[in-house]
Short mmCIF file of C-alpha atoms in Angstrom, two decimals:
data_model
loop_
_atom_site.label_atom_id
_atom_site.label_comp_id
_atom_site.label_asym_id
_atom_site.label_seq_id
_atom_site.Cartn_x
_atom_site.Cartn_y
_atom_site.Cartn_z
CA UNK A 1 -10.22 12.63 -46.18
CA UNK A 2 -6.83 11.19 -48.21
CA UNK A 3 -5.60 7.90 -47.18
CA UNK A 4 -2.93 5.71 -48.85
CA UNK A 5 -3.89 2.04 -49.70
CA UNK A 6 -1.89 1.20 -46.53
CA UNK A 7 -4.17 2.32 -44.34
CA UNK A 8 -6.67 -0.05 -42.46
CA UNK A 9 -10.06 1.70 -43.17
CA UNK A 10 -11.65 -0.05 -40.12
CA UNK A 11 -9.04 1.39 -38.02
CA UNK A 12 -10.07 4.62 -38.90
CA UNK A 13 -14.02 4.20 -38.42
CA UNK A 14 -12.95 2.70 -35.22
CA UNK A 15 -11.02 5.41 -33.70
CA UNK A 16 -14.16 7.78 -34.76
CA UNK A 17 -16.35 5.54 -32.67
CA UNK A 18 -14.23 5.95 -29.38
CA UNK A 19 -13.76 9.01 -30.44
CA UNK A 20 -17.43 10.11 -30.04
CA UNK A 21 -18.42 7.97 -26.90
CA UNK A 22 -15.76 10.31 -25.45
CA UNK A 23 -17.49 13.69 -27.26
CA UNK A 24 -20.94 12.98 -26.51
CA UNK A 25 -22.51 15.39 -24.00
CA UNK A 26 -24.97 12.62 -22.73
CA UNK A 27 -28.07 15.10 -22.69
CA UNK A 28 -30.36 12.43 -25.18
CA UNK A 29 -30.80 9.19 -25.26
CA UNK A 30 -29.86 8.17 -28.69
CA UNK A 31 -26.18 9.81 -28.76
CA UNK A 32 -25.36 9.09 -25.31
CA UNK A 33 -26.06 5.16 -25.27
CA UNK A 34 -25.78 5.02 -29.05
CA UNK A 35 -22.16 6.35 -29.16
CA UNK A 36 -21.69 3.63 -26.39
CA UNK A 37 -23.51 0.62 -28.29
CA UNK A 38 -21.74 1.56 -31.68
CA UNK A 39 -18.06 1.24 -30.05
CA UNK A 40 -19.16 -1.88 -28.75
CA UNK A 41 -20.27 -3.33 -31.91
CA UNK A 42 -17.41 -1.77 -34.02
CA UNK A 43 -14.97 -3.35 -31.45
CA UNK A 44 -16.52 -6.29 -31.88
CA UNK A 45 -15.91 -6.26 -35.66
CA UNK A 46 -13.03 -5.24 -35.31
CA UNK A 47 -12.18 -8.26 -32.83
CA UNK A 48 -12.81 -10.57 -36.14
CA UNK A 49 -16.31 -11.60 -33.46
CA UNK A 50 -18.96 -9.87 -35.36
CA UNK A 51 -21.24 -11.11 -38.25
CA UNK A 52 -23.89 -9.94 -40.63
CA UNK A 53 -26.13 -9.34 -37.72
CA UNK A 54 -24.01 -6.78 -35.81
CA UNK A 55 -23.62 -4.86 -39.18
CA UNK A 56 -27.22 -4.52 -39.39
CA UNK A 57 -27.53 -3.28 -36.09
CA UNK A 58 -24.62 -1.02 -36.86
CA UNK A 59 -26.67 0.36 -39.29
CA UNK A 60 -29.71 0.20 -37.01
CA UNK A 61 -28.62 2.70 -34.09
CA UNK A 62 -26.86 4.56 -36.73
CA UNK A 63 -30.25 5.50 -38.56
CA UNK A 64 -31.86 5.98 -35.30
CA UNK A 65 -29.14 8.36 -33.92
CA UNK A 66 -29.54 10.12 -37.31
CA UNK A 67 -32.77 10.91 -37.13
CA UNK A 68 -33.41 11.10 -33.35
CA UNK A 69 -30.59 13.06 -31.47
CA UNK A 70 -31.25 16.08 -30.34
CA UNK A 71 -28.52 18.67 -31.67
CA UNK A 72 -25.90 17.88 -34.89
CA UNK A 73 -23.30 15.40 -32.94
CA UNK A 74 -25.41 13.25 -32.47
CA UNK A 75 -26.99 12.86 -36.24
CA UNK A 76 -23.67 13.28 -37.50
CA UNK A 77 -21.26 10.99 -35.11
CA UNK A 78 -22.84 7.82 -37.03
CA UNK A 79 -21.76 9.07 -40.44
CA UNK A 80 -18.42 7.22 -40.05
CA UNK A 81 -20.32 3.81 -39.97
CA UNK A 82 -23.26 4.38 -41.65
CA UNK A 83 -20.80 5.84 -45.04
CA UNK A 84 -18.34 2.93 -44.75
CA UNK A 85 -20.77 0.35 -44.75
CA UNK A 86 -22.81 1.81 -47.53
CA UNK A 87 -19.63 2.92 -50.08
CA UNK A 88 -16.93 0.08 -48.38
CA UNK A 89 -18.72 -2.67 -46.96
CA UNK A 90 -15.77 -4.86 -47.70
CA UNK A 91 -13.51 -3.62 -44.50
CA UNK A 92 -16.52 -5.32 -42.61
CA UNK A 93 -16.95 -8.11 -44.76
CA UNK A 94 -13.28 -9.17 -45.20
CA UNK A 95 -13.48 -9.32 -40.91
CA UNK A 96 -16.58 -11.15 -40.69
CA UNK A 97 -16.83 -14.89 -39.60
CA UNK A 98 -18.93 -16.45 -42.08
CA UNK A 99 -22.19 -17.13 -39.90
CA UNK A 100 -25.03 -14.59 -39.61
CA UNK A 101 -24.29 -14.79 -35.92
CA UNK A 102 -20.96 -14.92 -33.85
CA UNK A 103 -20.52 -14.66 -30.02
CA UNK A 104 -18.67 -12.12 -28.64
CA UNK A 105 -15.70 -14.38 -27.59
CA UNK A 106 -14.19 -17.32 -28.34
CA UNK A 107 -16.18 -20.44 -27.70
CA UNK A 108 -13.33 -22.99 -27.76
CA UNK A 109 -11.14 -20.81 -25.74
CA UNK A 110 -13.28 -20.00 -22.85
CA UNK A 111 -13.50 -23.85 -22.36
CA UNK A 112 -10.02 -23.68 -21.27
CA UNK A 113 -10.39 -23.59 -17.45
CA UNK A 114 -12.67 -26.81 -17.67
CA UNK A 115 -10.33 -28.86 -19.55
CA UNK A 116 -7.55 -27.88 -17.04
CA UNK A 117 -9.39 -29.05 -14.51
CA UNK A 118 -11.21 -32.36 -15.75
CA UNK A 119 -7.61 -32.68 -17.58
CA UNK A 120 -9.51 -33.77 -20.46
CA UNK A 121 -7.81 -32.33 -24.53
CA UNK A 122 -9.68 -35.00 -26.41
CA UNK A 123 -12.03 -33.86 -29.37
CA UNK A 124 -15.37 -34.42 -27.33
CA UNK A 125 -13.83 -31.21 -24.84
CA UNK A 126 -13.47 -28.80 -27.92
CA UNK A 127 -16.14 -27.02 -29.39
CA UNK A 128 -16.30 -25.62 -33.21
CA UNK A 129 -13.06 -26.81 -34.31
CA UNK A 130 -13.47 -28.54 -38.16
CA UNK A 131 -11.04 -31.70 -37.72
CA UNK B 1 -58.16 32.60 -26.78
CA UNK B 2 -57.61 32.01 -30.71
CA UNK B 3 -58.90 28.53 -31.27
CA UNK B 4 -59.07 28.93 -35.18
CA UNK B 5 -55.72 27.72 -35.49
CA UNK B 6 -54.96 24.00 -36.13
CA UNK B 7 -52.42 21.15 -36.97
CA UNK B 8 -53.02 17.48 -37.83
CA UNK B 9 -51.93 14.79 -35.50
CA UNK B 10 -52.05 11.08 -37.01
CA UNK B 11 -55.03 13.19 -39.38
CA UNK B 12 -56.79 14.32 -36.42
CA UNK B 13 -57.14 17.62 -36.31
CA UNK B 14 -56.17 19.68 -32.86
CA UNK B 15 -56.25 22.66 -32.23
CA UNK B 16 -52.99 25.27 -30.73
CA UNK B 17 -52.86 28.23 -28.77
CA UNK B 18 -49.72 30.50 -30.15
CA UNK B 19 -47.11 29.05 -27.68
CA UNK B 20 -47.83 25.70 -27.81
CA UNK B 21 -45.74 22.84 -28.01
CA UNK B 22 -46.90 19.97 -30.24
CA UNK B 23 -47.26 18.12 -26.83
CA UNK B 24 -48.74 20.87 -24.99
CA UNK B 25 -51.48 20.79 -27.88
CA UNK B 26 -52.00 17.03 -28.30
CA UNK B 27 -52.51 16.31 -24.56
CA UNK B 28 -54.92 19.00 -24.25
CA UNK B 29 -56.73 17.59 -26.89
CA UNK B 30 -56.47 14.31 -24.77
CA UNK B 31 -54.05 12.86 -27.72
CA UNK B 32 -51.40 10.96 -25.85
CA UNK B 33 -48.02 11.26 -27.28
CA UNK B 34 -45.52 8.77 -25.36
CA UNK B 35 -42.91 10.73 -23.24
CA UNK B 36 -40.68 10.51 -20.37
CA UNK B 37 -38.77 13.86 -19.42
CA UNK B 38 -41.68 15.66 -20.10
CA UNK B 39 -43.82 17.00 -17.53
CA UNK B 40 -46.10 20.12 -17.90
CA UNK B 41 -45.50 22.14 -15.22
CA UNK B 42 -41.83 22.36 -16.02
CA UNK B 43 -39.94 24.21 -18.97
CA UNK B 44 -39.56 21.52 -21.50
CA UNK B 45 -36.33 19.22 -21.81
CA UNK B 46 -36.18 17.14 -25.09
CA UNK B 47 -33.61 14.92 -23.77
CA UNK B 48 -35.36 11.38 -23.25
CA UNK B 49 -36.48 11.67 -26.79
CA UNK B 50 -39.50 9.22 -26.37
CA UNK B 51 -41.51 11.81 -27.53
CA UNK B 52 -40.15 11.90 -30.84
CA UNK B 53 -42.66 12.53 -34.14
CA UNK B 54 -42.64 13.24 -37.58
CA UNK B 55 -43.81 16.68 -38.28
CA UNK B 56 -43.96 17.39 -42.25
CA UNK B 57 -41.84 14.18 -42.31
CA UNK B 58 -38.89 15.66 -40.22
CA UNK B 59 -37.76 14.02 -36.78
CA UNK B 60 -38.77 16.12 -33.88
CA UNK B 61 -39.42 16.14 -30.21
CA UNK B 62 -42.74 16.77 -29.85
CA UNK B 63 -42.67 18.41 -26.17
CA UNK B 64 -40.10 21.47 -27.67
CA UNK B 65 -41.38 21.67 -31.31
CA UNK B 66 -43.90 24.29 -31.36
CA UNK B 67 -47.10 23.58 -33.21
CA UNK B 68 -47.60 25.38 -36.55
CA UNK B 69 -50.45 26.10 -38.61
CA UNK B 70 -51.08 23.24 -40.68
CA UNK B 71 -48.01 20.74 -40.21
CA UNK B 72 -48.88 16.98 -40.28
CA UNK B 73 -47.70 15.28 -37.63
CA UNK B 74 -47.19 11.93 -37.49
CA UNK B 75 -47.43 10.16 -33.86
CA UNK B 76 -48.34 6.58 -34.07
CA UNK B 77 -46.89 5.22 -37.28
CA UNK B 78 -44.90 1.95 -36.94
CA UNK B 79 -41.82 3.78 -37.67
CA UNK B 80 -42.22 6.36 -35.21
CA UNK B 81 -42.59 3.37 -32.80
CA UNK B 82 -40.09 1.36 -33.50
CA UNK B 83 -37.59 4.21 -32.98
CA UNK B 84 -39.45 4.87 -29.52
CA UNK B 85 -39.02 1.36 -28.57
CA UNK B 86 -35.50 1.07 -29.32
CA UNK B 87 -34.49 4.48 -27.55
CA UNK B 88 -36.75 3.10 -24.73
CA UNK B 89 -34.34 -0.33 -25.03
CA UNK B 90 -31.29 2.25 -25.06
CA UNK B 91 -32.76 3.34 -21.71
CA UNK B 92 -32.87 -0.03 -20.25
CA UNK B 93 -29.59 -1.31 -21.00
CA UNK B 94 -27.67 1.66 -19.75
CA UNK B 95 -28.84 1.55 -16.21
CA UNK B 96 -29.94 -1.71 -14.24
CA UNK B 97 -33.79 -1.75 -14.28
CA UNK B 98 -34.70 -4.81 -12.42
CA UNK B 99 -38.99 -4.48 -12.97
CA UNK B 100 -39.75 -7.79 -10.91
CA UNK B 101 -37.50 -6.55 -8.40
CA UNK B 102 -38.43 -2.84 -7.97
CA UNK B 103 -40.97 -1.34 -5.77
CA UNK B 104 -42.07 0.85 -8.87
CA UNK B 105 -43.08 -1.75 -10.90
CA UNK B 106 -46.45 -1.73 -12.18
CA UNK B 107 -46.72 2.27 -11.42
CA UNK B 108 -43.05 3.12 -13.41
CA UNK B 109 -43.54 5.48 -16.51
CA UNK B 110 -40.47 3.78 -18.32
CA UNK B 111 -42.17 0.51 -17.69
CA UNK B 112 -45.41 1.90 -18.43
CA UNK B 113 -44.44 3.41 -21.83
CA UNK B 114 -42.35 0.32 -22.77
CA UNK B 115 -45.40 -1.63 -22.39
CA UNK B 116 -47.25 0.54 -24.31
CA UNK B 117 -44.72 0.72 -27.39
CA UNK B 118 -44.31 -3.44 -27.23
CA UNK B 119 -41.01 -3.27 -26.06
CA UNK B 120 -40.72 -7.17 -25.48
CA UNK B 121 -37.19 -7.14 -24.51
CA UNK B 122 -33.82 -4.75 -23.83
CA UNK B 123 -32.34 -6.17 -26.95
CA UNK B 124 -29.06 -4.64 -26.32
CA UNK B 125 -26.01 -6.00 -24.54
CA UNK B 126 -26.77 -4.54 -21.02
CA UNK B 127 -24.09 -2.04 -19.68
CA UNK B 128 -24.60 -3.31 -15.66
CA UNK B 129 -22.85 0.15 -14.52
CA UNK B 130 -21.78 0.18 -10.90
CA UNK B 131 -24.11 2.56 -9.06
CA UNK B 132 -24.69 3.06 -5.05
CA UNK B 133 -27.88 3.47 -3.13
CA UNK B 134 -28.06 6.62 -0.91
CA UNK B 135 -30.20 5.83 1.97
CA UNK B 136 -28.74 8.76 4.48
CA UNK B 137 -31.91 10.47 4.06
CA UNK B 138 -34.54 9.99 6.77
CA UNK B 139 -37.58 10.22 4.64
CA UNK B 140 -36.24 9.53 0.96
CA UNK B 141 -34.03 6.88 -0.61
CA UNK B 142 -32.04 7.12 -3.76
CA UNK B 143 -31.36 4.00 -6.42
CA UNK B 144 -29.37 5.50 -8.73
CA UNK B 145 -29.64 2.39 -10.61
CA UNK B 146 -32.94 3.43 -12.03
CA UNK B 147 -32.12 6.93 -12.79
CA UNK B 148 -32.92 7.63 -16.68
CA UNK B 149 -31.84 11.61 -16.39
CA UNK B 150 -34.72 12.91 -17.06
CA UNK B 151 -33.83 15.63 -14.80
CA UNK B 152 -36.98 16.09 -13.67
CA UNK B 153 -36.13 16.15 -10.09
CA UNK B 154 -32.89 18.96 -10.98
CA UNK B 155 -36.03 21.13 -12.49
CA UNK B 156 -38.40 20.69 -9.51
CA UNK B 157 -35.91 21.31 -6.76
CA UNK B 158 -34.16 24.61 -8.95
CA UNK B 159 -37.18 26.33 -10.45
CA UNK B 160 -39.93 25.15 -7.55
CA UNK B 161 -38.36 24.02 -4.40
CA UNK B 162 -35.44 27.04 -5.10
CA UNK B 163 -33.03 24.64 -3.59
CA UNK B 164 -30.65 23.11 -6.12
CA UNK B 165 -30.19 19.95 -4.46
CA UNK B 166 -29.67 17.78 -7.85
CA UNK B 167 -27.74 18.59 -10.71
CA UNK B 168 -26.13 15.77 -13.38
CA UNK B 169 -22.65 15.39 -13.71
CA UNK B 170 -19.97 13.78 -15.82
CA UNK B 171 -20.40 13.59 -19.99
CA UNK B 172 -21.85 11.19 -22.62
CA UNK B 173 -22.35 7.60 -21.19
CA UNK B 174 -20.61 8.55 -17.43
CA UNK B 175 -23.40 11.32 -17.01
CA UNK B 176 -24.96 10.73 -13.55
CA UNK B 177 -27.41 12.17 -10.97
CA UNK B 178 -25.30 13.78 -8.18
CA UNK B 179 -26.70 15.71 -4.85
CA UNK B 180 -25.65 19.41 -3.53
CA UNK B 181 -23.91 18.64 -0.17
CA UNK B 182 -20.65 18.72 1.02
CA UNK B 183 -20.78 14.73 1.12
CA UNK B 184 -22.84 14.31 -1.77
CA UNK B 185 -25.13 12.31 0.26
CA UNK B 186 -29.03 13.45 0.04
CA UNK B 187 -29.07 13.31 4.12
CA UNK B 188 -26.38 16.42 4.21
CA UNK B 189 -28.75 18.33 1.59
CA UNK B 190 -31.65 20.63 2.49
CA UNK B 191 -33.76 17.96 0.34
CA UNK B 192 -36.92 17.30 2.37
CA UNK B 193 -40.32 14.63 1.41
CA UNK B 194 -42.73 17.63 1.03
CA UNK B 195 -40.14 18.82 -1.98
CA UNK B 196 -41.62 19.01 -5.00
CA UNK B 197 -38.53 17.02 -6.18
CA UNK B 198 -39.71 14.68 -4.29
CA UNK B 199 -42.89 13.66 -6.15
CA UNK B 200 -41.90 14.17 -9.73
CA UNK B 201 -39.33 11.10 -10.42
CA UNK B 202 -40.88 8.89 -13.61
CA UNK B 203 -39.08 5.99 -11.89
CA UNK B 204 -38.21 4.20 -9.08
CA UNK B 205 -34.85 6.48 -8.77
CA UNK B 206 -36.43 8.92 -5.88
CA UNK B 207 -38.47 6.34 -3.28
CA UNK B 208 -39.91 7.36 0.22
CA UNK B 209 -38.93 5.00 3.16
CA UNK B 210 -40.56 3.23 5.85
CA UNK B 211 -43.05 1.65 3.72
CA UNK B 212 -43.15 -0.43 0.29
CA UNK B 213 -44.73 -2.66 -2.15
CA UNK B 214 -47.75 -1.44 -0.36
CA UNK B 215 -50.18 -1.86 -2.95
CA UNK B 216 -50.67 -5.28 -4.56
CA UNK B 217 -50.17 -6.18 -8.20
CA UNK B 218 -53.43 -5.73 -9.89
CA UNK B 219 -54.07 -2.22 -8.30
CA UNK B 220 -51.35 -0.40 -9.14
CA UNK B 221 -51.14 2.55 -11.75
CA UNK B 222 -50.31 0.79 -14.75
CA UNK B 223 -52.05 -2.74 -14.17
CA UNK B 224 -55.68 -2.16 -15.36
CA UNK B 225 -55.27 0.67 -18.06
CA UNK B 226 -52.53 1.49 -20.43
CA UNK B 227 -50.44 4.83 -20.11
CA UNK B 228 -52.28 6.47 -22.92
CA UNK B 229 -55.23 6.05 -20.75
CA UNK B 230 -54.16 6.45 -17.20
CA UNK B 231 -51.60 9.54 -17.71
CA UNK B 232 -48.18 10.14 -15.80
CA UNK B 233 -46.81 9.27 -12.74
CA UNK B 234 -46.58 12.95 -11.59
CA UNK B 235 -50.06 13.26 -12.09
CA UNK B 236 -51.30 10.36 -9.99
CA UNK B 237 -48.70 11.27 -6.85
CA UNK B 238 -51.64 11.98 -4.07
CA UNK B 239 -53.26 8.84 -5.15
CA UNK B 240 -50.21 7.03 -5.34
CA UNK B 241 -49.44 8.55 -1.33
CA UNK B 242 -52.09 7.45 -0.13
#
């Protein structure tokens, strides 16, 4: 495949991962929940959430869908991940927070509704902001 | 009967009858090779993919493989575990198996087997679908929530009860267990308890009513003896009735 330099390569991996939750046939385990798990965690990347944890499970169920599914979808509908992050592991890098591990939300942000209601903004109410 | 034939499982040597799978083989030889969808009075499936091994180092299931003179199989490395355990985690996370809550638990193949690979945990983010009970039946109740398609119970009630009364439906992660009626509900089907649909289910999908958690932990199935020792589900059903 040809793309210009404009192009966002993690778009592209990305819309192969919905893609094959969507293709998947959902006869074995590995493709049918794998397909499922990867979109999840590629979404999650992609959500500037992930860290070098979900790229190693990325690579994980990719191996294991590899070797395990039962007809050529399913060892192939990994390839996406598993080639990017072997030949371009900077599209998930430059996306990464710089932890090893990163909940899949916002931390400070889902303490909104309880500092609306104690009315509190001070520092002691926020959580994992450097000031 | 040619018995001269042979493979190597985990260096063991068993032997195969032409035909054989490299299940069919191994369990007559009393080798236990983990497995979920497989049962063998019914065609094999290769879909739950527990049963996977490494035969001449390539990834296969071994309840469709067929044996072949020779081949070295591998069964119980910790590779081909670890790849057991996570498709077993795969299994967990996609439906909503609540073990301290279920009346299978401690006589449940998937818990059984998970057990027996050292699955400690689902690992995964759990997928919590949204699935009904069907409890129109008089005799049988459904929890789709513990439904791993194994499609065990679609084989039993097409190829011995003749009566088609499951089939799965929808694709990839939507597929789901549905029932041949005109409601969909298992109390409009033909279905009956003395179905051999009925007594095949590896989980606590397919339960009979009007009586439960009727043996007490310690003496069930899976509470004294590992799978590898103790065999299927399937296998154990009259004991289990009684």
């Amino acid at each position: 495949m040809v793309f210009n330099r404009q192009r966002d390569l993690l778009d592209m991996v990305r819309n192969f991962a919905h893609f094959f939750v969507h293709e998947s046939c959902g006869f074995c385990t590995p493709c049918r929940v794998g397909c499922s798990l990867m979109k999840d965690l590629i979404d999650k990347v992609h959500a500037g959430h992930a860290g070098q944890y979900d790229l190693d499970e990325i690579n994980n169920i990719g191996i294991l869908m590899r070797t395990t599914s039962h007809c050529g979808l399913g060892t192939t509908a990994a390839n996406p991940m598993l080639d990017t992050l072997n030949k371009l592991p900077e599209i998930y890098q430059n996306r990464l927070k710089h932890s090893s591990y990163e909940p899949a939300f916002d931390l400070d942000a889902a303490l909104q509704d309880a500092r609306d209601i104690t009315g509190r903004d001070d520092p002691g109410a926020h959580i994992g902001t450097e000031s | 009967m040619n018995t001269s034939k042979t493979f190597k499982l985990d260096g063991k040597t068993v032997p195969f009858e032409d035909g054989d799978t490299i299940m069919d083989a191994a369990l007559r030889a009393g080798e236990y090779i983990p497995h979920l969808c497989h049962n063998p009075e019914f065609t094999p499936h290769g879909s739950c993919r527990v049963c996977i091994v490494a035969a001449n180092g390539r990834q296969v299931s071994a309840c469709t493989q067929p044996a072949a003179e020779g081949i070295e199989v591998e069964n119980s490395t910790e590779q081909i575990m670890s790849q057991r355990r996570t498709l077993l985690q795969m299994l967990f996370v996609e439906g909503n198996h609540i073990c301290p809550g279920c009346e299978k638990s401690g006589a449940c193949q998937l818990q059984a087997v998970a057990y027996y690979t050292n699955m400690l945990s689902p690992h995964f983010t759990h997928f919590f679908p949204q699935r009904s009970v069907d409890a129109s039946h008089k005799d049988i109740a459904i929890d789709f929530d513990r439904c791993i398609l194994c499609e065990l119970c679609v084989r039993a009630s097409r190829d011995f009860d003749h009566k088609n009364v499951f089939a799965i439906d929808g694709r990839g992660i939507n597929s789901h267990l549905v029932i041949n009626s005109a409601s969909g509900k298992l109390g409009d089907s033909s279905f009956s308890a003395s179905d051999k649909a009925a007594h095949v289910c590896p989980v606590g999908a397919i339960l009979p009513k009007h009586k439960g958690y009727e043996k007490p932990i310690g003496e069930r199935l899976y509470d004294r003896k590992p799978i590898s020792v103790v065999g299927d589900v399937a296998a154990h059903d009259q004991d289990q009735e009684q």
